[in-house]
């Protein structure tokens, strides 16, 4: 499984002291990256930075429920939106999680990677250019 669970037999046999027997069992929350605040804009950065999209790629390893739960925790998405993005990444091999200014997008991408998902950042201008029809005038 993608989280650090161990059978109770292993925990008991590996205990070096009696106090280790009463240690808290790991939960799914232990596998999630800690929630931190998104980076704030400082005086040196511009008011409007470059917009970047966070892409989620299908890895074929993590369970669908885990991916949806990570999207809910890291990106603060609703359950239905997380399920939709997870299924889109599964069927189309990638999905756009959202578009933010570069520091926020980097923070979210790092959170997804910490949880073991495959994520990347792409400038919004590159995504808009790729999605335009070459025969259609700009």
PDB file of N, CA, C and O in Angstrom, residues 15-64:
ATOM      1  N   UNK A  15       9.577  -4.339  18.972  1.00  0.00           N
ATOM      2  CA  UNK A  15       9.592  -3.445  20.127  1.00  0.00           C
ATOM      3  C   UNK A  15      10.807  -3.727  21.003  1.00  0.00           C
ATOM      4  O   UNK A  15      11.037  -4.837  21.436  1.00  0.00           O
ATOM      5  N   UNK A  16      11.579  -2.670  21.257  1.00  0.00           N
ATOM      6  CA  UNK A  16      12.771  -2.818  22.083  1.00  0.00           C
ATOM      7  C   UNK A  16      12.464  -2.563  23.552  1.00  0.00           C
ATOM      8  O   UNK A  16      13.166  -3.051  24.421  1.00  0.00           O
ATOM      9  N   UNK A  17      11.414  -1.821  23.826  1.00  0.00           N
ATOM     10  CA  UNK A  17      11.082  -1.519  25.207  1.00  0.00           C
ATOM     11  C   UNK A  17       9.575  -1.625  25.395  1.00  0.00           C
ATOM     12  O   UNK A  17       8.819  -1.549  24.432  1.00  0.00           O
ATOM     13  N   UNK A  18       9.114  -1.791  26.642  1.00  0.00           N
ATOM     14  CA  UNK A  18       7.663  -1.887  26.871  1.00  0.00           C
ATOM     15  C   UNK A  18       6.907  -0.636  26.428  1.00  0.00           C
ATOM     16  O   UNK A  18       5.772  -0.716  26.003  1.00  0.00           O
ATOM     17  N   UNK A  19       7.540   0.537  26.490  1.00  0.00           N
ATOM     18  CA  UNK A  19       6.844   1.762  26.088  1.00  0.00           C
ATOM     19  C   UNK A  19       6.590   1.780  24.587  1.00  0.00           C
ATOM     20  O   UNK A  19       5.655   2.432  24.132  1.00  0.00           O
ATOM     21  N   UNK A  20       7.394   1.060  23.809  1.00  0.00           N
ATOM     22  CA  UNK A  20       7.195   1.016  22.362  1.00  0.00           C
ATOM     23  C   UNK A  20       5.930   0.252  21.994  1.00  0.00           C
ATOM     24  O   UNK A  20       5.389   0.431  20.910  1.00  0.00           O
ATOM     25  N   UNK A  21       5.449  -0.612  22.900  1.00  0.00           N
ATOM     26  CA  UNK A  21       4.227  -1.360  22.615  1.00  0.00           C
ATOM     27  C   UNK A  21       3.000  -0.456  22.578  1.00  0.00           C
ATOM     28  O   UNK A  21       2.007  -0.771  21.932  1.00  0.00           O
ATOM     29  N   UNK A  22       3.088   0.686  23.271  1.00  0.00           N
ATOM     30  CA  UNK A  22       1.949   1.581  23.351  1.00  0.00           C
ATOM     31  C   UNK A  22       2.064   2.753  22.394  1.00  0.00           C
ATOM     32  O   UNK A  22       1.333   3.718  22.512  1.00  0.00           O
ATOM     33  N   UNK A  23       2.963   2.672  21.447  1.00  0.00           N
ATOM     34  CA  UNK A  23       3.113   3.749  20.464  1.00  0.00           C
ATOM     35  C   UNK A  23       1.876   3.791  19.575  1.00  0.00           C
ATOM     36  O   UNK A  23       1.243   2.780  19.317  1.00  0.00           O
ATOM     37  N   UNK A  24       1.552   4.972  19.122  1.00  0.00           N
ATOM     38  CA  UNK A  24       0.382   5.157  18.276  1.00  0.00           C
ATOM     39  C   UNK A  24       0.591   4.460  16.942  1.00  0.00           C
ATOM     40  O   UNK A  24       1.641   4.560  16.332  1.00  0.00           O
ATOM     41  N   UNK A  25      -0.415   3.739  16.474  1.00  0.00           N
ATOM     42  CA  UNK A  25      -0.340   3.051  15.185  1.00  0.00           C
ATOM     43  C   UNK A  25      -0.395   4.084  14.063  1.00  0.00           C
ATOM     44  O   UNK A  25      -1.087   5.089  14.184  1.00  0.00           O
ATOM     45  N   UNK A  26       0.350   3.873  12.983  1.00  0.00           N
ATOM     46  CA  UNK A  26       0.315   4.833  11.871  1.00  0.00           C
ATOM     47  C   UNK A  26      -1.059   4.855  11.217  1.00  0.00           C
ATOM     48  O   UNK A  26      -1.748   3.847  11.156  1.00  0.00           O
ATOM     49  N   UNK A  27      -1.453   6.028  10.761  1.00  0.00           N
ATOM     50  CA  UNK A  27      -2.726   6.196  10.076  1.00  0.00           C
ATOM     51  C   UNK A  27      -2.477   6.753   8.684  1.00  0.00           C
ATOM     52  O   UNK A  27      -1.347   7.094   8.332  1.00  0.00           O
ATOM     53  N   UNK A  28      -3.536   6.880   7.888  1.00  0.00           N
ATOM     54  CA  UNK A  28      -3.388   7.428   6.546  1.00  0.00           C
ATOM     55  C   UNK A  28      -2.943   8.888   6.605  1.00  0.00           C
ATOM     56  O   UNK A  28      -2.256   9.373   5.718  1.00  0.00           O
ATOM     57  N   UNK A  29      -3.306   9.586   7.675  1.00  0.00           N
ATOM     58  CA  UNK A  29      -2.892  10.980   7.819  1.00  0.00           C
ATOM     59  C   UNK A  29      -1.374  11.096   7.934  1.00  0.00           C
ATOM     60  O   UNK A  29      -0.795  12.113   7.557  1.00  0.00           O
ATOM     61  N   UNK A  30      -0.708  10.052   8.445  1.00  0.00           N
ATOM     62  CA  UNK A  30       0.753  10.080   8.540  1.00  0.00           C
ATOM     63  C   UNK A  30       1.405  10.071   7.164  1.00  0.00           C
ATOM     64  O   UNK A  30       2.518  10.553   6.998  1.00  0.00           O
ATOM     65  N   UNK A  31       0.738   9.504   6.182  1.00  0.00           N
ATOM     66  CA  UNK A  31       1.301   9.419   4.837  1.00  0.00           C
ATOM     67  C   UNK A  31       1.095  10.701   4.049  1.00  0.00           C
ATOM     68  O   UNK A  31       1.763  10.929   3.054  1.00  0.00           O
ATOM     69  N   UNK A  32       0.172  11.539   4.481  1.00  0.00           N
ATOM     70  CA  UNK A  32      -0.114  12.781   3.776  1.00  0.00           C
ATOM     71  C   UNK A  32       0.943  13.825   4.130  1.00  0.00           C
ATOM     72  O   UNK A  32       1.419  13.886   5.252  1.00  0.00           O
ATOM     73  N   UNK A  33       1.296  14.665   3.168  1.00  0.00           N
ATOM     74  CA  UNK A  33       2.237  15.734   3.482  1.00  0.00           C
ATOM     75  C   UNK A  33       1.588  16.737   4.430  1.00  0.00           C
ATOM     76  O   UNK A  33       0.371  16.923   4.401  1.00  0.00           O
ATOM     77  N   UNK A  34       2.378  17.375   5.279  1.00  0.00           N
ATOM     78  CA  UNK A  34       1.797  18.345   6.198  1.00  0.00           C
ATOM     79  C   UNK A  34       1.199  19.520   5.431  1.00  0.00           C
ATOM     80  O   UNK A  34       1.735  19.935   4.406  1.00  0.00           O
ATOM     81  N   UNK A  35       0.070  20.024   5.920  1.00  0.00           N
ATOM     82  CA  UNK A  35      -0.559  21.158   5.259  1.00  0.00           C
ATOM     83  C   UNK A  35       0.164  22.417   5.692  1.00  0.00           C
ATOM     84  O   UNK A  35       0.291  22.714   6.871  1.00  0.00           O
ATOM     85  N   UNK A  36       0.640  23.119   4.729  1.00  0.00           N
ATOM     86  CA  UNK A  36       1.338  24.368   5.004  1.00  0.00           C
ATOM     87  C   UNK A  36       0.650  25.479   4.216  1.00  0.00           C
ATOM     88  O   UNK A  36      -0.060  25.223   3.254  1.00  0.00           O
ATOM     89  N   UNK A  37       0.885  26.682   4.623  1.00  0.00           N
ATOM     90  CA  UNK A  37       0.314  27.788   3.892  1.00  0.00           C
ATOM     91  C   UNK A  37       1.027  27.962   2.566  1.00  0.00           C
ATOM     92  O   UNK A  37       2.227  27.729   2.463  1.00  0.00           O
ATOM     93  N   UNK A  38       0.271  28.386   1.587  1.00  0.00           N
ATOM     94  CA  UNK A  38       0.869  28.678   0.283  1.00  0.00           C
ATOM     95  C   UNK A  38       1.796  29.883   0.439  1.00  0.00           C
ATOM     96  O   UNK A  38       1.565  30.752   1.287  1.00  0.00           O
ATOM     97  N   UNK A  39       2.849  29.934  -0.351  1.00  0.00           N
ATOM     98  CA  UNK A  39       3.767  31.068  -0.233  1.00  0.00           C
ATOM     99  C   UNK A  39       3.045  32.382  -0.516  1.00  0.00           C
ATOM    100  O   UNK A  39       2.161  32.433  -1.370  1.00  0.00           O
ATOM    101  N   UNK A  40       3.411  33.414   0.215  1.00  0.00           N
ATOM    102  CA  UNK A  40       2.796  34.717   0.009  1.00  0.00           C
ATOM    103  C   UNK A  40       3.705  35.571  -0.861  1.00  0.00           C
ATOM    104  O   UNK A  40       4.908  35.322  -0.970  1.00  0.00           O
ATOM    105  N   UNK A  41       3.117  36.570  -1.468  1.00  0.00           N
ATOM    106  CA  UNK A  41       3.893  37.481  -2.303  1.00  0.00           C
ATOM    107  C   UNK A  41       4.668  38.422  -1.389  1.00  0.00           C
ATOM    108  O   UNK A  41       4.121  38.987  -0.457  1.00  0.00           O
ATOM    109  N   UNK A  42       5.949  38.618  -1.659  1.00  0.00           N
ATOM    110  CA  UNK A  42       6.734  39.549  -0.869  1.00  0.00           C
ATOM    111  C   UNK A  42       6.905  40.850  -1.656  1.00  0.00           C
ATOM    112  O   UNK A  42       6.406  41.004  -2.759  1.00  0.00           O
ATOM    113  N   UNK A  43       7.613  41.809  -1.060  1.00  0.00           N
ATOM    114  CA  UNK A  43       7.742  43.128  -1.667  1.00  0.00           C
ATOM    115  C   UNK A  43       8.528  43.086  -2.974  1.00  0.00           C
ATOM    116  O   UNK A  43       8.336  43.938  -3.839  1.00  0.00           O
ATOM    117  N   UNK A  44       9.417  42.118  -3.151  1.00  0.00           N
ATOM    118  CA  UNK A  44      10.247  42.074  -4.362  1.00  0.00           C
ATOM    119  C   UNK A  44       9.529  41.445  -5.545  1.00  0.00           C
ATOM    120  O   UNK A  44       9.910  41.661  -6.679  1.00  0.00           O
ATOM    121  N   UNK A  45       8.486  40.675  -5.313  1.00  0.00           N
ATOM    122  CA  UNK A  45       7.785  40.029  -6.417  1.00  0.00           C
ATOM    123  C   UNK A  45       6.690  40.938  -6.943  1.00  0.00           C
ATOM    124  O   UNK A  45       6.162  41.781  -6.242  1.00  0.00           O
ATOM    125  N   UNK A  46       6.341  40.742  -8.205  1.00  0.00           N
ATOM    126  CA  UNK A  46       5.328  41.588  -8.821  1.00  0.00           C
ATOM    127  C   UNK A  46       3.948  41.190  -8.302  1.00  0.00           C
ATOM    128  O   UNK A  46       3.741  40.098  -7.806  1.00  0.00           O
ATOM    129  N   UNK A  47       3.002  42.098  -8.455  1.00  0.00           N
ATOM    130  CA  UNK A  47       1.646  41.833  -7.992  1.00  0.00           C
ATOM    131  C   UNK A  47       1.014  40.697  -8.783  1.00  0.00           C
ATOM    132  O   UNK A  47       0.244  39.922  -8.261  1.00  0.00           O
ATOM    133  N   UNK A  48       1.306  40.614 -10.074  1.00  0.00           N
ATOM    134  CA  UNK A  48       0.785  39.525 -10.904  1.00  0.00           C
ATOM    135  C   UNK A  48       1.971  38.790 -11.498  1.00  0.00           C
ATOM    136  O   UNK A  48       2.653  39.305 -12.367  1.00  0.00           O
ATOM    137  N   UNK A  49       2.186  37.577 -11.031  1.00  0.00           N
ATOM    138  CA  UNK A  49       3.272  36.768 -11.555  1.00  0.00           C
ATOM    139  C   UNK A  49       2.823  35.969 -12.767  1.00  0.00           C
ATOM    140  O   UNK A  49       1.679  36.047 -13.219  1.00  0.00           O
ATOM    141  N   UNK A  50       3.725  35.186 -13.280  1.00  0.00           N
ATOM    142  CA  UNK A  50       3.431  34.326 -14.419  1.00  0.00           C
ATOM    143  C   UNK A  50       2.464  33.227 -13.979  1.00  0.00           C
ATOM    144  O   UNK A  50       2.654  32.590 -12.946  1.00  0.00           O
ATOM    145  N   UNK A  51       1.416  33.011 -14.754  1.00  0.00           N
ATOM    146  CA  UNK A  51       0.461  31.955 -14.438  1.00  0.00           C
ATOM    147  C   UNK A  51       0.982  30.617 -14.928  1.00  0.00           C
ATOM    148  O   UNK A  51       1.473  30.501 -16.047  1.00  0.00           O
ATOM    149  N   UNK A  52       0.875  29.615 -14.060  1.00  0.00           N
ATOM    150  CA  UNK A  52       1.338  28.269 -14.396  1.00  0.00           C
ATOM    151  C   UNK A  52       0.244  27.269 -14.043  1.00  0.00           C
ATOM    152  O   UNK A  52      -0.495  27.461 -13.086  1.00  0.00           O
ATOM    153  N   UNK A  53       0.163  26.214 -14.823  1.00  0.00           N
ATOM    154  CA  UNK A  53      -0.792  25.143 -14.562  1.00  0.00           C
ATOM    155  C   UNK A  53      -0.068  23.975 -13.932  1.00  0.00           C
ATOM    156  O   UNK A  53       1.067  23.659 -14.300  1.00  0.00           O
ATOM    157  N   UNK A  54      -0.728  23.330 -12.984  1.00  0.00           N
ATOM    158  CA  UNK A  54      -0.195  22.119 -12.355  1.00  0.00           C
ATOM    159  C   UNK A  54      -0.840  20.930 -13.062  1.00  0.00           C
ATOM    160  O   UNK A  54      -2.063  20.846 -13.156  1.00  0.00           O
ATOM    161  N   UNK A  55      -0.006  20.045 -13.586  1.00  0.00           N
ATOM    162  CA  UNK A  55      -0.470  18.868 -14.303  1.00  0.00           C
ATOM    163  C   UNK A  55      -0.297  17.634 -13.429  1.00  0.00           C
ATOM    164  O   UNK A  55       0.750  17.461 -12.806  1.00  0.00           O
ATOM    165  N   UNK A  56      -1.305  16.798 -13.406  1.00  0.00           N
ATOM    166  CA  UNK A  56      -1.252  15.522 -12.705  1.00  0.00           C
ATOM    167  C   UNK A  56      -1.171  14.424 -13.752  1.00  0.00           C
ATOM    168  O   UNK A  56      -1.990  14.374 -14.660  1.00  0.00           O
ATOM    169  N   UNK A  57      -0.165  13.542 -13.638  1.00  0.00           N
ATOM    170  CA  UNK A  57       0.002  12.450 -14.587  1.00  0.00           C
ATOM    171  C   UNK A  57      -0.410  11.131 -13.948  1.00  0.00           C
ATOM    172  O   UNK A  57      -0.214  10.924 -12.755  1.00  0.00           O
ATOM    173  N   UNK A  58      -0.953  10.235 -14.777  1.00  0.00           N
ATOM    174  CA  UNK A  58      -1.315   8.897 -14.318  1.00  0.00           C
ATOM    175  C   UNK A  58      -0.036   8.091 -14.159  1.00  0.00           C
ATOM    176  O   UNK A  58       0.805   8.060 -15.062  1.00  0.00           O
ATOM    177  N   UNK A  59       0.135   7.446 -13.005  1.00  0.00           N
ATOM    178  CA  UNK A  59       1.353   6.672 -12.784  1.00  0.00           C
ATOM    179  C   UNK A  59       1.108   5.167 -12.773  1.00  0.00           C
ATOM    180  O   UNK A  59       2.040   4.399 -12.823  1.00  0.00           O
ATOM    181  N   UNK A  60      -0.130   4.732 -12.709  1.00  0.00           N
ATOM    182  CA  UNK A  60      -0.424   3.307 -12.718  1.00  0.00           C
ATOM    183  C   UNK A  60      -0.001   2.581 -11.449  1.00  0.00           C
ATOM    184  O   UNK A  60      -0.042   1.358 -11.393  1.00  0.00           O
ATOM    185  N   UNK A  61       0.396   3.305 -10.424  1.00  0.00           N
ATOM    186  CA  UNK A  61       0.861   2.688  -9.182  1.00  0.00           C
ATOM    187  C   UNK A  61      -0.068   3.006  -8.021  1.00  0.00           C
ATOM    188  O   UNK A  61      -0.500   2.122  -7.305  1.00  0.00           O
ATOM    189  N   UNK A  62      -0.362   4.293  -7.833  1.00  0.00           N
ATOM    190  CA  UNK A  62      -1.192   4.707  -6.704  1.00  0.00           C
ATOM    191  C   UNK A  62      -2.656   4.348  -6.956  1.00  0.00           C
ATOM    192  O   UNK A  62      -3.140   4.432  -8.085  1.00  0.00           O
ATOM    193  N   UNK A  63      -3.343   3.985  -5.879  1.00  0.00           N
ATOM    194  CA  UNK A  63      -4.760   3.654  -5.991  1.00  0.00           C
ATOM    195  C   UNK A  63      -5.568   4.923  -6.253  1.00  0.00           C
ATOM    196  O   UNK A  63      -5.191   6.010  -5.805  1.00  0.00           O
ATOM    197  N   UNK A  64      -6.665   4.774  -6.965  1.00  0.00           N
ATOM    198  CA  UNK A  64      -7.482   5.920  -7.350  1.00  0.00           C
ATOM    199  C   UNK A  64      -7.987   6.689  -6.132  1.00  0.00           C
ATOM    200  O   UNK A  64      -7.996   7.914  -6.125  1.00  0.00           O
TER     201      UNK A  64
END
